[in-house]
XYZ file of C-alpha atoms in Angstrom:
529
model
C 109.551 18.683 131.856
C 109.903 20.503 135.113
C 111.262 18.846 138.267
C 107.305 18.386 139.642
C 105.827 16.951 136.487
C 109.105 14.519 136.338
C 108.625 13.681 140.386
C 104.618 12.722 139.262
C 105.637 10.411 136.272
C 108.006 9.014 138.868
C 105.476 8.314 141.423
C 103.144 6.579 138.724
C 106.140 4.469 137.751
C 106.710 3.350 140.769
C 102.722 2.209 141.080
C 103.567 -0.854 138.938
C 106.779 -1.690 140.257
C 105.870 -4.897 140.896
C 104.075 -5.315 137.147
C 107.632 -3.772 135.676
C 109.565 -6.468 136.721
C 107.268 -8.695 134.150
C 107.049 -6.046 131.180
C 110.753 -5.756 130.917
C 111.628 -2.097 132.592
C 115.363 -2.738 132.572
C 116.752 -0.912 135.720
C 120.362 -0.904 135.061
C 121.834 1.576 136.892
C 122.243 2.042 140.748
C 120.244 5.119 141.455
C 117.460 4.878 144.109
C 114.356 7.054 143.560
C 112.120 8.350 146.968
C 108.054 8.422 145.219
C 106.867 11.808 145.664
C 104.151 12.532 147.986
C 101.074 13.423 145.750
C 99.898 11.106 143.567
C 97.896 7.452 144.193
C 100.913 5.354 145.150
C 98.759 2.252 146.251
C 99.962 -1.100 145.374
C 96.958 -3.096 146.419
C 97.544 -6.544 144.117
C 94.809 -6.913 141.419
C 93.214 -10.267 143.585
C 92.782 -7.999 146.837
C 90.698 -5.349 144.527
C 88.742 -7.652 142.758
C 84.734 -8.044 143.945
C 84.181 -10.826 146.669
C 81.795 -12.625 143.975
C 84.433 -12.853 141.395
C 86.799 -15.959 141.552
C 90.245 -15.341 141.010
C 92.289 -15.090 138.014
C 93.594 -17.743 136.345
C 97.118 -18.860 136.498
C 99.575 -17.875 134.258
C 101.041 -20.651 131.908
C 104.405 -20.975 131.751
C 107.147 -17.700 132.849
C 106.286 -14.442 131.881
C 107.614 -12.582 128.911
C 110.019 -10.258 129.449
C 109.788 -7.344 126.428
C 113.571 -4.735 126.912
C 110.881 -2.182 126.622
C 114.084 0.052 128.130
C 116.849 -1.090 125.472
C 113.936 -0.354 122.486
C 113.398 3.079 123.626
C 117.265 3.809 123.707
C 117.655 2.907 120.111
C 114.655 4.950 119.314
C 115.708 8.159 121.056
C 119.475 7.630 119.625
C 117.809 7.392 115.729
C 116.058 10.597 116.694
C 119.696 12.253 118.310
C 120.716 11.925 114.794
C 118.268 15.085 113.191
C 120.130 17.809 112.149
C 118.620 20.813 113.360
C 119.519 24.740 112.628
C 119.119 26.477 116.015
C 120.916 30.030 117.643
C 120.320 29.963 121.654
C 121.402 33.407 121.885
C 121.348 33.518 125.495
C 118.612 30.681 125.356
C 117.922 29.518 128.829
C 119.793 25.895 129.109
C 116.651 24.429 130.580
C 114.738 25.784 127.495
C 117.236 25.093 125.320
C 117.417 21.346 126.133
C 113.720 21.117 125.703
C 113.415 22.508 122.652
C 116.348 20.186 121.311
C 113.961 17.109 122.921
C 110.675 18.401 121.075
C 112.756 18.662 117.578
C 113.651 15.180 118.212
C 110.425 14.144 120.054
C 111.779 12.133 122.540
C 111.033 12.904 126.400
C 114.068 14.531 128.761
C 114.700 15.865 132.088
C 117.060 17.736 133.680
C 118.479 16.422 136.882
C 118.287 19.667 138.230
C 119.564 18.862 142.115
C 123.117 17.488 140.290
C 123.140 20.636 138.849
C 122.561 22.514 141.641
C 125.477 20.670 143.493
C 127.890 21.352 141.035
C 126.383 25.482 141.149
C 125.253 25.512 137.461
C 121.572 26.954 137.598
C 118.630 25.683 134.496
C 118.616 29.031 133.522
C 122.430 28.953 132.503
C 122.441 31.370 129.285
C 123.508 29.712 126.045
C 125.390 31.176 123.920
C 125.889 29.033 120.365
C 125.077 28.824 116.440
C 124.028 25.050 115.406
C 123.662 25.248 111.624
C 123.202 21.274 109.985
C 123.959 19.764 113.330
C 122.789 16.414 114.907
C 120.618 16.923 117.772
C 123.693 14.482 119.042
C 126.322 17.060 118.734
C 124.611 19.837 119.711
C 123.817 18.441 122.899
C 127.952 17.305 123.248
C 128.940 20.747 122.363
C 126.617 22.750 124.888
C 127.044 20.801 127.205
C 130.492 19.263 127.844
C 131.595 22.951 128.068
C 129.840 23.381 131.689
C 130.296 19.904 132.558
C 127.012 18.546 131.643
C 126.551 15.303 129.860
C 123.691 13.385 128.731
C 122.234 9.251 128.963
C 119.561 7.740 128.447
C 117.414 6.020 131.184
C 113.884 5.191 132.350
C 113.278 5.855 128.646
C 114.032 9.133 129.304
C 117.175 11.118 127.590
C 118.531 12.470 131.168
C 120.550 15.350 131.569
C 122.998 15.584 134.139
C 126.783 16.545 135.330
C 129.772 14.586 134.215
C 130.059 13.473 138.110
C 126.537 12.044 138.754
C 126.843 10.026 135.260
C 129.606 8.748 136.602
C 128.518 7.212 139.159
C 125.412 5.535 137.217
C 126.903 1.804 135.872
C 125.218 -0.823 134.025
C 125.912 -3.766 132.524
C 126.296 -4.965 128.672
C 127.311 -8.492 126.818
C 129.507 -8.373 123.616
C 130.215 -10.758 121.151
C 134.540 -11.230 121.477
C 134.133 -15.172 119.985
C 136.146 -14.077 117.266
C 138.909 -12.229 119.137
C 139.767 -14.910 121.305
C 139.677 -17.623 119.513
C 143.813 -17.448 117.980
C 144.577 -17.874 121.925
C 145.088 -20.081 125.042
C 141.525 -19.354 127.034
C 143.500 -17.636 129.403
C 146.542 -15.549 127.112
C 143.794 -14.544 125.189
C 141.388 -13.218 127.869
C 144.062 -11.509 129.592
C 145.238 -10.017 126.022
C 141.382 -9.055 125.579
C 140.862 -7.266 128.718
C 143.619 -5.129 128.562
C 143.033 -4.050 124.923
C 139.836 -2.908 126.387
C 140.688 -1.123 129.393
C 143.596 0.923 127.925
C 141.826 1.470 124.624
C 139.053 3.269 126.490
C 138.289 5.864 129.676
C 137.290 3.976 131.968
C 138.075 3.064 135.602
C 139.109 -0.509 136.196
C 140.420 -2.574 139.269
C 143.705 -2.547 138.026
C 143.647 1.370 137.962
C 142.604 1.529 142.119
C 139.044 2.352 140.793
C 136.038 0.685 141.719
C 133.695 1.814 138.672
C 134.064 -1.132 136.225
C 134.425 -4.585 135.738
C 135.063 -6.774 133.174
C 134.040 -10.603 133.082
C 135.033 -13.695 130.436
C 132.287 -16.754 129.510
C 131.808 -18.619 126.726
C 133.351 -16.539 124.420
C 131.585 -13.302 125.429
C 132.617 -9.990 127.621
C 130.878 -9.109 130.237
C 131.226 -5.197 131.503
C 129.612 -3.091 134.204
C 130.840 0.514 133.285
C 129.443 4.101 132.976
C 127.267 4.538 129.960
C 130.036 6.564 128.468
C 132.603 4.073 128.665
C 129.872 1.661 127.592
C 129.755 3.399 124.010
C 133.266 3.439 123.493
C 133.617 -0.474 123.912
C 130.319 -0.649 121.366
C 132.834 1.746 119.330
C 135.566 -0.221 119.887
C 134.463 -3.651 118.495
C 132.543 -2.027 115.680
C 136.292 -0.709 114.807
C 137.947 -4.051 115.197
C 135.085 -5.565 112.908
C 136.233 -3.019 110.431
C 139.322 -3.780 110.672
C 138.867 -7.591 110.200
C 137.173 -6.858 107.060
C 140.027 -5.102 105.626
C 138.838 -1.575 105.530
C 142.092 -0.250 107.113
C 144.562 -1.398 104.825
C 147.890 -0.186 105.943
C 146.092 3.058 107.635
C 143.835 3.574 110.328
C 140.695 3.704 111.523
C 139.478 5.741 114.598
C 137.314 4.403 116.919
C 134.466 6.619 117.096
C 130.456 5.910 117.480
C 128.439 5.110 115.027
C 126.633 7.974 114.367
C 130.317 9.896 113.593
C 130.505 12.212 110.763
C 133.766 10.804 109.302
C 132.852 12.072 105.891
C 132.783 15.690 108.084
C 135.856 15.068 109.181
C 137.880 14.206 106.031
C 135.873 17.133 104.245
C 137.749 19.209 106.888
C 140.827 17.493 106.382
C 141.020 18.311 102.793
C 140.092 22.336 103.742
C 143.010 22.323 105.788
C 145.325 21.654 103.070
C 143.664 24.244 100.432
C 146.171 27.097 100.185
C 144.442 30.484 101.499
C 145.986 34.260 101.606
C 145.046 35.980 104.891
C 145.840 39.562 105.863
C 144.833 40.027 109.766
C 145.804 43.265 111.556
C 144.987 43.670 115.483
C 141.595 41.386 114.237
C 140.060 39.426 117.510
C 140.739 35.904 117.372
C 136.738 35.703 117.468
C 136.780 36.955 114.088
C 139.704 35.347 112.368
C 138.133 31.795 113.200
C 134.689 33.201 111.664
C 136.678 34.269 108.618
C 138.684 31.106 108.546
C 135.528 28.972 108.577
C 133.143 31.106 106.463
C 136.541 31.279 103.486
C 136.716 27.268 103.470
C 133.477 26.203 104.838
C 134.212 24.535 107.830
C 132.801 24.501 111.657
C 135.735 26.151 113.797
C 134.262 26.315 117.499
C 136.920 27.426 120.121
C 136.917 25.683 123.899
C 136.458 28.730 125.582
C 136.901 27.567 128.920
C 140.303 25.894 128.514
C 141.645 29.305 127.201
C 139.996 31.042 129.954
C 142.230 29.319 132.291
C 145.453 30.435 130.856
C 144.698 33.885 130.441
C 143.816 34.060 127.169
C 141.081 36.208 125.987
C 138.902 35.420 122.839
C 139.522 39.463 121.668
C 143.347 38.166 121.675
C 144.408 40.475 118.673
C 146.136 38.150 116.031
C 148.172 39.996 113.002
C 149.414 37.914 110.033
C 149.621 38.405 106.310
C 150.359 35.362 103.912
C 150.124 34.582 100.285
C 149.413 31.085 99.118
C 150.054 29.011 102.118
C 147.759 26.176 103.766
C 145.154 26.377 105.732
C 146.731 24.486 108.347
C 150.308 26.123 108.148
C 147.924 29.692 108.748
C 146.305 27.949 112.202
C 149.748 27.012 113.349
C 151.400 30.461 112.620
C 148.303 32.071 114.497
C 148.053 29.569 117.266
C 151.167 28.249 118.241
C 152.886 31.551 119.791
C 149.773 32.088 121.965
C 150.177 28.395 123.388
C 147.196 27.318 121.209
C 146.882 24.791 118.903
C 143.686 22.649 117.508
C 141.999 19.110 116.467
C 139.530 17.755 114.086
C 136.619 15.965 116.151
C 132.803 15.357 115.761
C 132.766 16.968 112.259
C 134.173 20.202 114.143
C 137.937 22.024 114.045
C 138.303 23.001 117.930
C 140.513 25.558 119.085
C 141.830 24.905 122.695
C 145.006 25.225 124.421
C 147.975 23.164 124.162
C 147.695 21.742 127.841
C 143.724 21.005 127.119
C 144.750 19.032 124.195
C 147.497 16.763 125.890
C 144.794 15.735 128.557
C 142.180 14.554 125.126
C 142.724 11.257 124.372
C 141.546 9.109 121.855
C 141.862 5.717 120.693
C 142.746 4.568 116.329
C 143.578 0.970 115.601
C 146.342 0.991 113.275
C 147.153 -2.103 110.581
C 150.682 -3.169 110.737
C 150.362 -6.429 109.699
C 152.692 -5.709 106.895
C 155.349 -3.982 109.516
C 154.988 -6.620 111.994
C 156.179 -9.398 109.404
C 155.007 -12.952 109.521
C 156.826 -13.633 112.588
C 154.509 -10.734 113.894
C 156.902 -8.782 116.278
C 154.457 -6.719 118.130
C 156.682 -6.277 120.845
C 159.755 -4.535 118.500
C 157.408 -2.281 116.985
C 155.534 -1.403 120.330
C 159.221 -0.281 121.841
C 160.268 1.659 118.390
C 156.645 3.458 118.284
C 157.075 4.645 122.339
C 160.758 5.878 121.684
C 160.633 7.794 118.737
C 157.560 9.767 119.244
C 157.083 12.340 121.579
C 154.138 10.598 124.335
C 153.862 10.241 127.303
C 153.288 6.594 127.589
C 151.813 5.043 130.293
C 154.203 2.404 130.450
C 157.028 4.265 130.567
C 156.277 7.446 132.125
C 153.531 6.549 134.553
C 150.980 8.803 132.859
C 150.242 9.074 128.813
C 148.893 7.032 125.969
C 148.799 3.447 125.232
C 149.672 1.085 122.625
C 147.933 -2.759 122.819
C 148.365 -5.407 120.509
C 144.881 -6.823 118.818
C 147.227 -9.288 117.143
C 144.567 -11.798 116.004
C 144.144 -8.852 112.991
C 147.726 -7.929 112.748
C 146.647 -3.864 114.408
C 147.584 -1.764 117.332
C 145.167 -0.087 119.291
C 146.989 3.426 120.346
C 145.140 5.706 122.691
C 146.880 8.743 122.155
C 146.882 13.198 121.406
C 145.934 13.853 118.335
C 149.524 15.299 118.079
C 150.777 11.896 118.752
C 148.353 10.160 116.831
C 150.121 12.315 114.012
C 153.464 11.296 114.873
C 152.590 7.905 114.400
C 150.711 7.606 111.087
C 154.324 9.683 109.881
C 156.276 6.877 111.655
C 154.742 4.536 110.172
C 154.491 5.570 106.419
C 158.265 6.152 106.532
C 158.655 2.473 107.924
C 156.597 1.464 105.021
C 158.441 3.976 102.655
C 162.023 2.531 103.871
C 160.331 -1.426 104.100
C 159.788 -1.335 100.419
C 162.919 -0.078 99.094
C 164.536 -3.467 100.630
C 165.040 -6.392 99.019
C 162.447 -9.060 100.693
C 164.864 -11.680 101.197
C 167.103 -9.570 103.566
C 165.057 -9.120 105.894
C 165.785 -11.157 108.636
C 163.257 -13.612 110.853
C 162.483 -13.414 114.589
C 162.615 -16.926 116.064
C 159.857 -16.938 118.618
C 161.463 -19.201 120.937
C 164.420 -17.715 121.288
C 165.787 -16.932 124.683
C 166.001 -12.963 125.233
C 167.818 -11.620 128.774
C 165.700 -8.323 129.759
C 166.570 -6.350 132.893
C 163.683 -5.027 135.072
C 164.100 -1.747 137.278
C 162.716 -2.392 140.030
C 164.032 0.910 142.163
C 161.526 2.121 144.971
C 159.197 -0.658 144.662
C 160.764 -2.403 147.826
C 159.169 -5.540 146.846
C 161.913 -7.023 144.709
C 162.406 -10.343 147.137
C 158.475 -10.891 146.860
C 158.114 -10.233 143.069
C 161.536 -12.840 143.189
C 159.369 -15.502 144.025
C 155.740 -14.290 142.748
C 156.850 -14.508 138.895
C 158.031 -17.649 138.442
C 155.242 -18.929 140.290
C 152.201 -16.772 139.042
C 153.481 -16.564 135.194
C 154.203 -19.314 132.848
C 155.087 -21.747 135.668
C 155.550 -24.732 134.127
C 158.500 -23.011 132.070
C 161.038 -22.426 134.777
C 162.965 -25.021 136.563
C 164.829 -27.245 133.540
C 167.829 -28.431 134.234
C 169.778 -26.485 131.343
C 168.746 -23.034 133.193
C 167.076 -21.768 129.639
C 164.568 -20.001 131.232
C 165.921 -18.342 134.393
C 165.053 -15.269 136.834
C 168.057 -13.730 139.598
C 168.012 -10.566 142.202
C 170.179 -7.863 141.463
C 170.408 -5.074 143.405
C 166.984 -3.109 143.137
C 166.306 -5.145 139.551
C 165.590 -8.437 137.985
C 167.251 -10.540 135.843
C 164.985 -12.699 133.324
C 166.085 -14.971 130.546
C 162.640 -16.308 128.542
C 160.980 -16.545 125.306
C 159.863 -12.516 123.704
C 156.294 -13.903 124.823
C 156.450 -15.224 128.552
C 158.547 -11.450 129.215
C 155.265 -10.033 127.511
C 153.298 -11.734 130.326
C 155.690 -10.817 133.042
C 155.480 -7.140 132.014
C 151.618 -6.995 132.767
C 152.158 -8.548 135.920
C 154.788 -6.473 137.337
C 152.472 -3.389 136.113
C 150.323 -4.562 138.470
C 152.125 -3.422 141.458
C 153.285 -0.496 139.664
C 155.968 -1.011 137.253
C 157.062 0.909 134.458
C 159.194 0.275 131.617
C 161.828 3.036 130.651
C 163.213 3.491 127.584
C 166.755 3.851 126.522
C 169.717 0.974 126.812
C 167.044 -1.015 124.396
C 164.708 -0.921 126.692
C 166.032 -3.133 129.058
C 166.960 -6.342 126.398
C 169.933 -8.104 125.453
């Protein structure tokens, strides 16, 4: 649709404004829209048009009905996002290309060509792909993410536009957390809630010096204004926790993707990568060693050309390497790793990218460790051993990095990590489970919740160690400090604070003192004695 024909369907929307309100056009974003100038934009009421010998309308009875006309068209034009299509834009205009993607799918779509033009990509941007057995879903993620286009859907229209102006386009959603809260205190529980949510996905909170999203508690719902982006990874997100409540992780884990997914891609690529293979590469382009790779064991291999192009790195790389018998994988890593390279499995896709593009991808897997945890369910032990013995960053500790939550109402973490990472952990924990099983039961010993732990906060270069002093004892647990016997205790030393409580109320004190920037380091265990 070009930008004229888009302006006129505008302009006639914008004729029944007034009737909209009534029919259920759900305007949830913030994005103002000027009618254009041709067109009939009158909005004479139907009473003023009607004859002088007519008598009014009747009344309506009772409030109108409001029909999500919007919300019904969204589901429709995501079913139709999930036709596989065969296409080869080679050198396909991206404006063309986007509409012949929409007409396979038969959905309506425009192209928001003056974001574009701010960001300098033109419509006629060549494209430059092969889609064989693709979702109309994926091909649209893999075109465009690569120039820093993304797609949403809005108006009843799939819109596409740059990463920066969907960013700035929020709306709001309801979930269903009844179930997660309910194990809880009202307020431990909410606060254990929100930040599952916010460091489990990519958006911008208030707690991050952002003003994107929010996130609001009633009646056992959630309540979030965020990017439409962000949106679908919290859909993701409880859809994974569901899963997870119904026992499909069983000691594993679970990724939390959308629905639409191709995990059964995925896997299949998975089991490729383990296959052995003989290769025998001399001076070949790197080009052609993936298309050999992926035509041998039949799997999509589609390199992130842009990440290599800033490092230097030029897809005619020449690559030489002969091997007999060895895995797939082990052949990537030989090939890869001395050029800085190295590669994921995403989206029913093996990507090629550098090794700094791939510490910057995050993504989020809820793990079961119900088992690990014990009955006592010590979270907070296995949070600490998971941070120091793989490789990170954490967040936590080093400012920047991955995140690890608790969703201990069904005995998982939620880890937002590198794949790489992500790897380190499933080992971690299979040779926890390995070791766990060779021991007797009975040995093992039992974590008294109650007890009293000492844990010493660094609180260098904050320069608020007198306020925080007096802020934690009166903003956490309050009515737990003050006995006589000194149990529960908190002291000034130096740049640092001493704090004697339960393994629980220290949990609480943690996420307040991340508030105005703490970070845990590890080391000296972490702070505890």
């Amino acid at each position: 649709m070009s930008m004229l024909s888009k302006s006129v369907l505008l302009g006639t929307c914008l004729v029944a404004l007034g009737l909209l309100a009534f029919s259920g056009c759900d305007h949830r974003n913030n994005r103002a829209s000027t009618p254009a100038a041709d067109g009939d934009q009158s909005t004479d009421t139907d009473a003023e048009k009607q004859p002088n010998d007519q008598p009014p309308a009747p009344p309506r009875k009772g409030p109108p009905t409001l029909v999500d006309l919007s919300r019904a068209a969204e589901q429709k034009i995501r079913s139709a996002m999930q036709t596989k299509i065969d296409l080869t834009p080679d050198g396909m205009a991206l404006q063309e290309f986007v509409q012949l993607v929409a007409e396979k799918g038969e959905f309506p779509v425009w192209i928001n060509e003056i974001a574009l033009s701010e960001e300098g990509i033109a419509p006629d941007e060549p494209i430059y792909d092969r889609l064989h057995s693709v979702t109309i879903e994926h091909a649209l993620n893999w075109t465009l993410e690569p120039l820093g286009l993304t797609w949403m859907i809005d108006d009843e229209t799939l819109n596409v536009t740059t990463e920066i102006d969907a960013e700035e386009e929020v709306f709001t959603q309801t979930y269903d957390a009844h179930k997660y809260l309910r194990h809880q205190e009202d307020a431990e529980g909410e606060d254990s809630l929100y930040a599952l949510i916010a460091n489990a996905t990519s958006g911008v909170w208030p707690d991050d010096g952002g003003a994107s999203g929010t996130m609001s508690f009633l009646n056992g719902m959630v309540i979030v204004r965020q990017t439409t982006s962000v949106q679908r990874e919290i859909t993701a997100l409880f859809k994974t926790l569901h899963a997870v409540e119904s026992g499909h992780a069983k000691r594993s884990s679970l990724p939390v993707r959308p629905e639409s997914y191709p995990h059964s891609e995925d896997a299949q690529i998975h089991v490729a990568l383990k296959k052995p293979t003989s290769v025998e590469y001399l001076d070949e382009p790197f080009s052609a060693v993936a298309a050999d790779l992926a035509e041998r064991h039949k799997i999509r291999i589609r390199i992130i050309a842009t990440a290599l192009e800033e490092e230097g790195i030029a897809l005619d790389e020449p690559f030489s390497l002969t091997l007999n018998d060895v895995s797939c994988c082990s052949v990537l890593h030989l090939l890869l790793e001395p050029m800085g390279l190295t590669y994921y499995v995403s989206e029913g896709a093996l990507w090629v990218t550098t090794e700094i593009d791939a510490e910057e991808t995050l993504n989020t897997a809820l793990y079961d460790v119900h088992d690990i945890a014990g009955p006592d369910g010590d979270y907070d032990s296995l949070i600490q051993v998971i941070q120091q013995e793989t490789s990170g960053p954490w967040g936590e500790i080093d400012g920047t990095g991955g995140t690890v939550n608790e969703a201990e109402m069904l005995g998982a973490l939620a880890i937002r990590q590198t794949h790489r990472v992500h790897q380190e952990v499933a080992q971690l924990l299979a040779d926890m489970r390995t070791t766990m099983a060779a021991q007797p039961k009975t040995d093992r010993p039992k974590r008294d919740p109650n007890a009293v732990v000492t844990r010493v906060y660094n609180l260098k270069g904050m320069k608020l160690v007198d306020d925080l002093l007096t802020a934690v004892p009166k903003y956490v647990a309050a009515d737990s400090w003050g006995d006589k016997k000194k149990t529960h205790s908190i002291q000034k030393v130096g740049e640092t604070l001493v704090i004697r409580h339960t393994p629980k109320v220290h949990k609480q004190i943690e996420r307040f003192l991340q508030q105005f920037g703490y970070y845990r380091s590890t080391g000296g265990g972490a702070g505890y004695f």
